[in-house]
């Protein structure tokens, strides 16, 4: 299948060969964008790749709850037309937002009468597997499995990356040069690009980091039919004084139950009795009852997330030509906000737009565009985490004011579907943060807070900050 058959329309040719390091969602979608502009694209992946629907070793978080936000789903569909239908045929479930989604945030359940963009619920292995199948079906894309990218190749003056040195992990371990016009590092948050830049005489990007010490424990379960009514996704999470959460999400033929906690004192236990006791401290009665009578479909699995991390490549004044960074290697967020895959898809859209303008100054243009994509997700995740006093970090006045406004907004969002929908669209990365400060929303928030606030049952998903001053294209 040619690139033209997959939607390329007049894309200028940027070069002969591009290499992507990492067959992550970010790497795969970057390869899709590159396939329109380069004769050949090679994806270098250190592990063997499993069949569609099976998890892979490099994604230990794949066994836990995942959501592709509506913004990410739309971007994925733009890059790979028809993939939403394919996922649905493979068992992914459509979920009407917010009528089939129970969000309890800061103690306030968002109005179920609010209308938001529909969400496709599917496991991470299913989503990633179908993306991988579609990308590797492109005639000009190939994959080198079980192959380490050990170093970058550069021009004699060190100003341009000219390829990558790879080592076959299944053979004799010999190094092999792989020449390329462009290398995209998409190997995750542990990517060695900052150190490689320093070795080449370039500055390292400034790094923002907020430690959260999050631990979550999950298992696949089968619920009794109708146990939760029409709910297909339940998200109830951390609140000040009780930094714990629970998520229950319908998948292909089962549900994923994930419980989480910030800090060692609130890390979920991994024994059966302790696990259920932990759930009982967070879940409302109907959810707890459904979980207690659910059929376990596997063992408890754990994953830790130490910190939100962002590398500010968009602020660098010098950067080697022929190199880009994508996905978690730029920015990785607290997974409880469900942003990672969607941000990767939105970055791939920006990469394709940048390539439409040709390769000159590509890194600077792409990093600026990717930085704008990351801004909103970063502010939501970091602002939300800093809404918990148990998370240590600087809380500037602007953030405190914003979180105070959001708390008032959420009181109104319990009963006002317009306010709830505006908040939900921002969290879905479909609308800029200014949406919750639009005149009709602001008026409803101010008017609604003149009346006694309703008291919502349960706990929350955490205070989510949105910053009205953020600008996005």
XYZ file of C-alpha atoms in Angstrom:
473
model
C 0.000 0.000 0.000
C 1.506 3.326 -1.014
C 1.673 6.480 1.084
C -0.674 8.151 -1.380
C -3.272 5.463 -0.732
C -3.132 6.365 2.951
C -4.069 9.983 2.676
C -0.925 11.869 1.562
C -1.914 14.836 -0.604
C 0.941 16.757 -2.133
C 3.416 16.205 0.712
C 6.876 17.412 -0.399
C 9.606 14.801 -0.312
C 11.797 15.516 2.728
C 14.395 12.801 2.225
C 15.113 9.213 1.328
C 15.226 7.478 4.707
C 13.864 8.191 8.201
C 14.508 6.060 11.295
C 12.230 5.900 14.339
C 13.677 4.539 17.580
C 10.935 2.706 19.474
C 7.731 0.970 18.347
C 5.689 2.774 21.001
C 2.365 4.389 20.119
C 4.300 7.638 19.692
C 6.928 5.947 17.509
C 4.371 4.133 15.361
C 2.274 7.236 14.717
C 5.415 9.267 14.019
C 6.385 6.609 11.464
C 2.956 6.985 9.868
C 3.457 10.755 9.551
C 6.976 10.270 8.164
C 5.808 7.735 5.576
C 4.265 10.558 3.534
C 7.516 12.517 3.340
C 10.301 9.898 3.128
C 10.927 7.127 0.615
C 11.610 4.655 3.402
C 10.909 4.561 7.137
C 12.561 2.074 9.496
C 11.305 1.488 13.039
C 13.995 0.135 15.361
C 12.569 -1.782 18.333
C 14.640 -3.499 21.027
C 12.018 -6.168 21.848
C 10.150 -8.758 19.832
C 6.672 -7.555 18.890
C 3.659 -9.666 19.958
C 0.482 -10.434 18.002
C -2.329 -7.877 18.017
C -4.062 -7.800 21.389
C -1.117 -9.112 23.423
C 0.956 -6.863 25.660
C 4.624 -6.243 25.059
C 7.522 -6.303 27.480
C 8.468 -2.646 27.008
C 4.989 -1.484 28.115
C 4.547 -2.857 31.653
C 1.721 -0.363 32.187
C -0.217 -2.031 29.365
C -2.049 -4.307 31.827
C -3.603 -1.334 33.586
C -6.523 0.969 32.768
C -6.056 3.025 29.590
C -8.204 5.556 27.792
C -7.728 7.128 24.371
C -9.232 10.578 24.805
C -11.621 11.833 22.120
C -8.926 14.208 20.828
C -6.458 11.345 20.466
C -9.042 9.118 18.800
C -9.756 11.797 16.199
C -6.041 12.315 15.545
C -5.484 8.558 15.249
C -8.372 8.319 12.785
C -6.938 11.175 10.710
C -3.606 9.368 10.459
C -5.089 5.902 9.953
C -8.557 6.276 8.424
C -10.937 3.491 9.390
C -9.010 2.337 12.459
C -11.880 3.243 14.802
C -14.181 0.893 12.900
C -11.508 -1.821 12.968
C -11.085 -1.478 16.732
C -14.844 -1.661 17.244
C -14.986 -4.825 15.127
C -12.218 -6.289 17.315
C -14.190 -5.683 20.500
C -13.580 -2.052 21.468
C -16.676 -0.477 23.007
C -18.161 2.935 22.288
C -19.033 4.926 25.381
C -21.404 7.890 25.399
C -19.892 10.756 27.333
C -20.900 11.659 29.954
C -24.072 9.618 30.218
C -22.187 6.319 30.418
C -19.213 7.757 32.306
C -19.179 8.441 36.031
C -16.636 11.119 36.878
C -16.454 12.162 40.525
C -13.924 14.971 40.801
C -13.016 16.731 44.039
C -16.090 15.145 45.580
C -18.376 16.357 42.784
C -19.977 14.028 40.255
C -20.210 15.686 36.844
C -23.750 16.015 35.536
C -24.808 12.904 33.651
C -26.978 15.073 31.402
C -23.880 16.694 29.905
C -23.109 15.767 26.303
C -19.472 15.166 25.449
C -17.583 13.455 22.663
C -17.985 9.682 22.613
C -15.043 7.649 23.863
C -13.815 4.329 22.472
C -12.920 1.948 25.289
C -10.262 -0.637 24.507
C -7.228 -2.184 26.153
C -3.778 -0.777 25.470
C -2.615 -3.999 23.718
C -5.587 -3.865 21.337
C -5.113 -0.196 20.462
C -1.360 -0.450 20.059
C -1.599 -3.733 18.160
C -3.975 -2.322 15.550
C -1.890 0.830 15.130
C 1.183 -1.368 14.676
C -0.548 -3.587 12.125
C -1.733 -0.624 10.074
C 1.611 1.188 10.136
C 3.657 -1.876 9.250
C 1.282 -2.597 6.355
C 2.536 0.571 4.639
C 4.744 -0.347 1.698
C 7.557 2.024 2.691
C 7.675 1.199 6.415
C 9.628 -1.707 7.885
C 10.584 -2.749 11.403
C 13.866 -4.011 12.857
C 12.840 -6.041 15.902
C 15.175 -7.148 18.713
C 17.556 -4.400 17.735
C 19.174 -1.814 20.040
C 19.891 1.743 18.954
C 23.250 2.185 20.659
C 24.441 5.547 19.361
C 23.775 8.365 16.926
C 25.797 8.855 13.765
C 26.756 12.442 12.996
C 28.411 14.581 10.357
C 32.148 15.387 10.868
C 31.311 18.759 12.431
C 28.727 17.197 14.740
C 26.013 19.611 13.624
C 23.815 17.006 11.918
C 22.629 13.533 12.894
C 23.110 11.249 9.909
C 21.771 7.982 11.264
C 21.936 5.548 14.141
C 24.224 2.692 15.096
C 22.199 -0.435 15.806
C 23.004 -3.780 17.381
C 21.039 -6.948 16.648
C 20.147 -8.491 20.002
C 19.319 -11.904 18.537
C 22.543 -12.347 16.556
C 26.218 -11.945 17.319
C 25.778 -8.473 18.743
C 27.705 -6.658 16.016
C 27.131 -2.956 15.460
C 25.720 -1.811 12.143
C 25.396 1.759 10.847
C 21.931 2.730 9.666
C 22.125 5.920 7.630
C 19.145 8.265 7.722
C 18.114 11.759 6.745
C 16.097 11.983 9.981
C 16.107 10.090 13.284
C 13.116 10.304 15.635
C 13.748 9.170 19.220
C 10.508 7.754 20.631
C 11.903 5.308 23.147
C 10.025 6.580 26.188
C 10.860 8.750 29.179
C 14.185 6.989 29.699
C 15.452 8.059 26.250
C 19.166 8.996 26.343
C 18.850 11.996 24.042
C 19.856 14.635 26.648
C 23.118 12.808 27.377
C 23.777 12.281 23.665
C 23.206 15.974 22.995
C 25.688 16.888 25.711
C 28.259 14.504 24.245
C 27.883 16.247 20.889
C 28.435 19.667 22.425
C 24.770 20.733 22.460
C 22.942 21.908 25.588
C 20.646 19.545 27.443
C 17.003 20.606 27.565
C 15.738 22.088 30.810
C 13.725 19.475 32.676
C 10.573 20.095 34.717
C 9.698 17.389 37.186
C 7.012 16.893 39.814
C 7.444 13.837 42.031
C 4.168 12.065 42.849
C 5.263 8.582 44.000
C 2.177 6.974 42.497
C 1.577 3.246 42.671
C -1.298 1.441 41.056
C -2.481 -2.154 41.146
C -4.813 -3.671 38.552
C -6.527 -6.834 37.511
C -8.876 -7.983 34.788
C -12.339 -8.885 36.051
C -15.699 -9.986 34.708
C -18.650 -8.142 36.220
C -22.149 -9.478 36.531
C -24.260 -8.196 33.650
C -25.929 -4.940 34.646
C -24.000 -4.666 37.894
C -23.253 -0.999 37.235
C -26.310 -0.092 35.191
C -25.354 1.890 32.084
C -21.919 2.951 33.346
C -19.038 1.884 31.110
C -16.300 3.917 32.768
C -16.019 4.920 36.413
C -13.255 7.210 37.644
C -13.126 8.022 41.336
C -9.826 9.208 42.649
C -7.598 11.030 45.034
C -8.758 13.902 47.184
C -7.022 15.960 49.851
C -6.707 13.822 52.943
C -7.305 10.597 51.019
C -4.884 10.437 48.064
C -6.335 7.205 46.661
C -8.385 6.374 43.599
C -10.209 3.646 41.713
C -10.975 3.239 38.018
C -13.218 0.608 36.462
C -13.286 0.546 32.665
C -15.077 -1.759 30.229
C -12.728 -3.401 27.740
C -13.212 -5.915 24.913
C -14.750 -8.809 26.861
C -13.874 -7.840 30.424
C -13.269 -4.878 32.733
C -10.036 -3.417 34.080
C -10.042 -2.529 37.765
C -7.232 -0.188 38.780
C -6.658 1.225 42.253
C -4.002 3.812 42.962
C -2.387 5.789 45.737
C 0.076 8.639 46.164
C 2.937 8.109 48.605
C 4.106 5.020 50.455
C 1.375 5.286 53.081
C -1.281 5.001 50.384
C 0.233 2.518 47.944
C -2.325 -0.250 47.306
C -1.505 -3.644 48.837
C -1.009 -6.639 46.568
C -2.581 -9.353 48.688
C -6.220 -10.226 48.044
C -7.602 -9.210 51.414
C -5.638 -5.990 51.574
C -6.525 -5.108 47.991
C -10.272 -5.366 48.597
C -9.960 -3.475 51.852
C -8.152 -0.686 49.985
C -10.926 -0.589 47.359
C -13.500 -0.240 50.125
C -11.857 2.982 51.328
C -12.444 4.642 47.943
C -15.304 3.034 46.000
C -18.947 4.032 46.565
C -21.291 1.237 47.708
C -22.609 0.113 44.296
C -19.122 -0.031 42.785
C -17.747 -1.882 45.803
C -20.584 -4.405 45.624
C -19.942 -5.003 41.913
C -16.243 -5.530 42.568
C -16.809 -7.914 45.468
C -18.968 -10.203 43.335
C -16.805 -9.885 40.194
C -14.918 -12.871 38.765
C -11.125 -12.301 38.791
C -9.549 -13.082 35.407
C -5.912 -12.872 36.373
C -3.384 -11.960 39.007
C -2.909 -8.543 40.519
C -0.307 -6.533 38.604
C 1.516 -3.441 39.851
C 3.179 -0.421 38.286
C 4.882 2.595 39.786
C 5.053 6.116 38.407
C 7.600 8.316 40.175
C 7.082 11.737 38.626
C 5.601 13.903 35.906
C 8.527 14.779 33.656
C 8.905 17.290 30.826
C 11.971 18.114 28.765
C 11.790 21.572 27.241
C 13.210 20.933 23.786
C 11.165 23.852 22.443
C 13.347 26.252 24.454
C 16.699 25.110 23.035
C 18.429 27.631 20.787
C 20.770 24.990 19.303
C 19.783 21.499 18.250
C 21.345 19.158 15.690
C 19.655 18.893 12.303
C 18.329 15.447 11.420
C 17.047 14.604 14.911
C 13.638 14.811 16.610
C 12.208 13.544 19.903
C 8.592 12.418 20.396
C 6.151 10.994 22.939
C 7.180 10.322 26.525
C 10.745 11.261 25.619
C 9.430 14.849 25.530
C 6.782 14.715 28.223
C 5.299 11.980 30.398
C 2.256 12.600 32.550
C 0.648 11.016 35.567
C -1.172 8.102 33.869
C -4.320 8.618 35.934
C -5.218 11.505 33.610
C -5.179 9.206 30.563
C -3.287 11.623 28.307
C -0.215 9.757 27.030
C -1.526 8.023 23.900
C -3.646 11.009 22.914
C -0.761 13.464 23.204
C 1.360 11.095 21.081
C -1.327 11.076 18.377
C -1.661 14.873 18.466
C 2.126 15.225 18.194
C 2.104 13.000 15.105
C -0.480 15.287 13.493
C 1.805 18.261 14.211
C 4.776 16.375 12.767
C 2.908 15.802 9.537
C 1.919 19.468 9.377
C 5.532 20.494 9.898
C 6.711 18.117 7.167
C 4.237 19.710 4.757
C 6.420 22.824 4.986
C 9.580 20.888 4.149
C 12.589 19.751 6.191
C 14.268 23.147 6.690
C 14.174 24.126 10.370
C 12.087 21.034 11.104
C 13.274 20.492 14.691
C 12.539 24.033 15.836
C 9.101 24.056 14.213
C 8.145 20.618 15.484
C 9.286 21.217 19.054
C 7.317 24.452 19.219
C 4.199 22.664 17.939
C 4.708 19.644 20.231
C 5.267 22.003 23.153
C 1.853 23.571 22.579
C 0.280 20.109 22.479
C 1.980 19.236 25.774
C 1.163 22.521 27.521
C -2.479 21.803 28.242
C -1.987 18.164 29.243
C 0.943 19.110 31.478
C -0.993 21.841 33.242
C -3.962 19.542 33.828
C -1.800 16.755 35.264
C 0.581 18.880 37.318
C -2.119 21.296 38.456
C -4.304 18.381 39.494
C -1.527 16.656 41.398
C -0.625 19.877 43.194
C -4.251 20.111 44.296
C -3.341 17.319 46.714
C -1.457 18.589 49.774
C 0.216 15.184 49.966
C 2.156 16.021 46.772
C 5.132 18.265 47.488
C 5.808 21.094 45.063
C 5.687 24.819 44.481
C 2.193 26.269 44.215
C 2.352 29.731 42.662
C -0.464 32.193 43.229
C -1.862 31.678 39.712
C -2.270 27.957 40.315
C -3.937 28.486 43.692
C -6.397 30.953 42.175
C -7.138 28.623 39.253
C -7.707 25.603 41.489
C -10.028 27.661 43.685
C -12.060 28.608 40.611
C -12.171 24.995 39.411
C -13.436 23.884 42.822
C -16.325 26.339 42.491
C -16.919 25.253 38.899
C -17.164 21.613 39.938
C -19.847 22.376 42.490
C -21.975 23.789 39.699
C -21.003 21.014 37.257
C -22.890 18.524 39.457
C -26.199 19.926 38.244
C -25.347 22.115 35.235
C -24.695 20.080 32.054
C -23.269 23.075 30.162
C -20.595 23.653 32.806
C -19.890 19.912 33.073
C -19.536 19.586 29.276
C -17.144 22.541 29.099
C -14.961 21.039 31.829
C -15.058 17.628 30.174
C -14.043 19.042 26.763
C -10.981 20.693 28.303
C -10.000 17.452 30.039
C -10.481 15.611 26.729
C -8.019 18.078 25.100
C -10.778 19.036 22.650
C -11.028 22.630 23.864
C -8.493 25.101 25.252
C -8.561 25.893 28.974
C -10.181 29.247 28.203
C -13.401 27.307 27.546
C -14.147 27.099 31.278
C -13.757 30.886 31.509
C -16.065 31.653 28.586
C -18.754 34.190 29.541
C -21.668 31.745 29.625
C -19.687 29.246 31.721
C -18.281 31.923 34.029
C -21.761 33.352 34.588
C -23.182 29.931 35.428
C -20.333 29.279 37.870
C -20.805 32.629 39.612
C -24.594 32.306 39.698
C -24.480 28.658 40.761
C -22.211 29.400 43.708
C -24.755 31.816 45.100
C -26.908 28.786 45.867
C -26.049 26.068 48.404
C -23.849 23.433 46.775
C -25.141 19.906 46.483
C -23.131 17.294 48.304
C -21.900 14.463 46.064
C -21.285 11.015 47.379
C -18.047 9.104 46.963
C -14.624 10.556 46.476
C -12.920 12.191 43.547
C -10.533 11.886 40.670
C -8.353 14.659 42.014
C -8.522 18.421 41.635
C -7.850 19.104 37.970
C -6.339 22.486 37.195
C -6.984 24.232 33.907
C -5.202 27.460 33.167
C -7.185 30.151 31.350
C -3.957 31.908 30.359
C -2.672 28.983 28.315
C -2.730 29.568 24.562
C -3.028 26.882 21.934
C -3.222 27.064 18.149
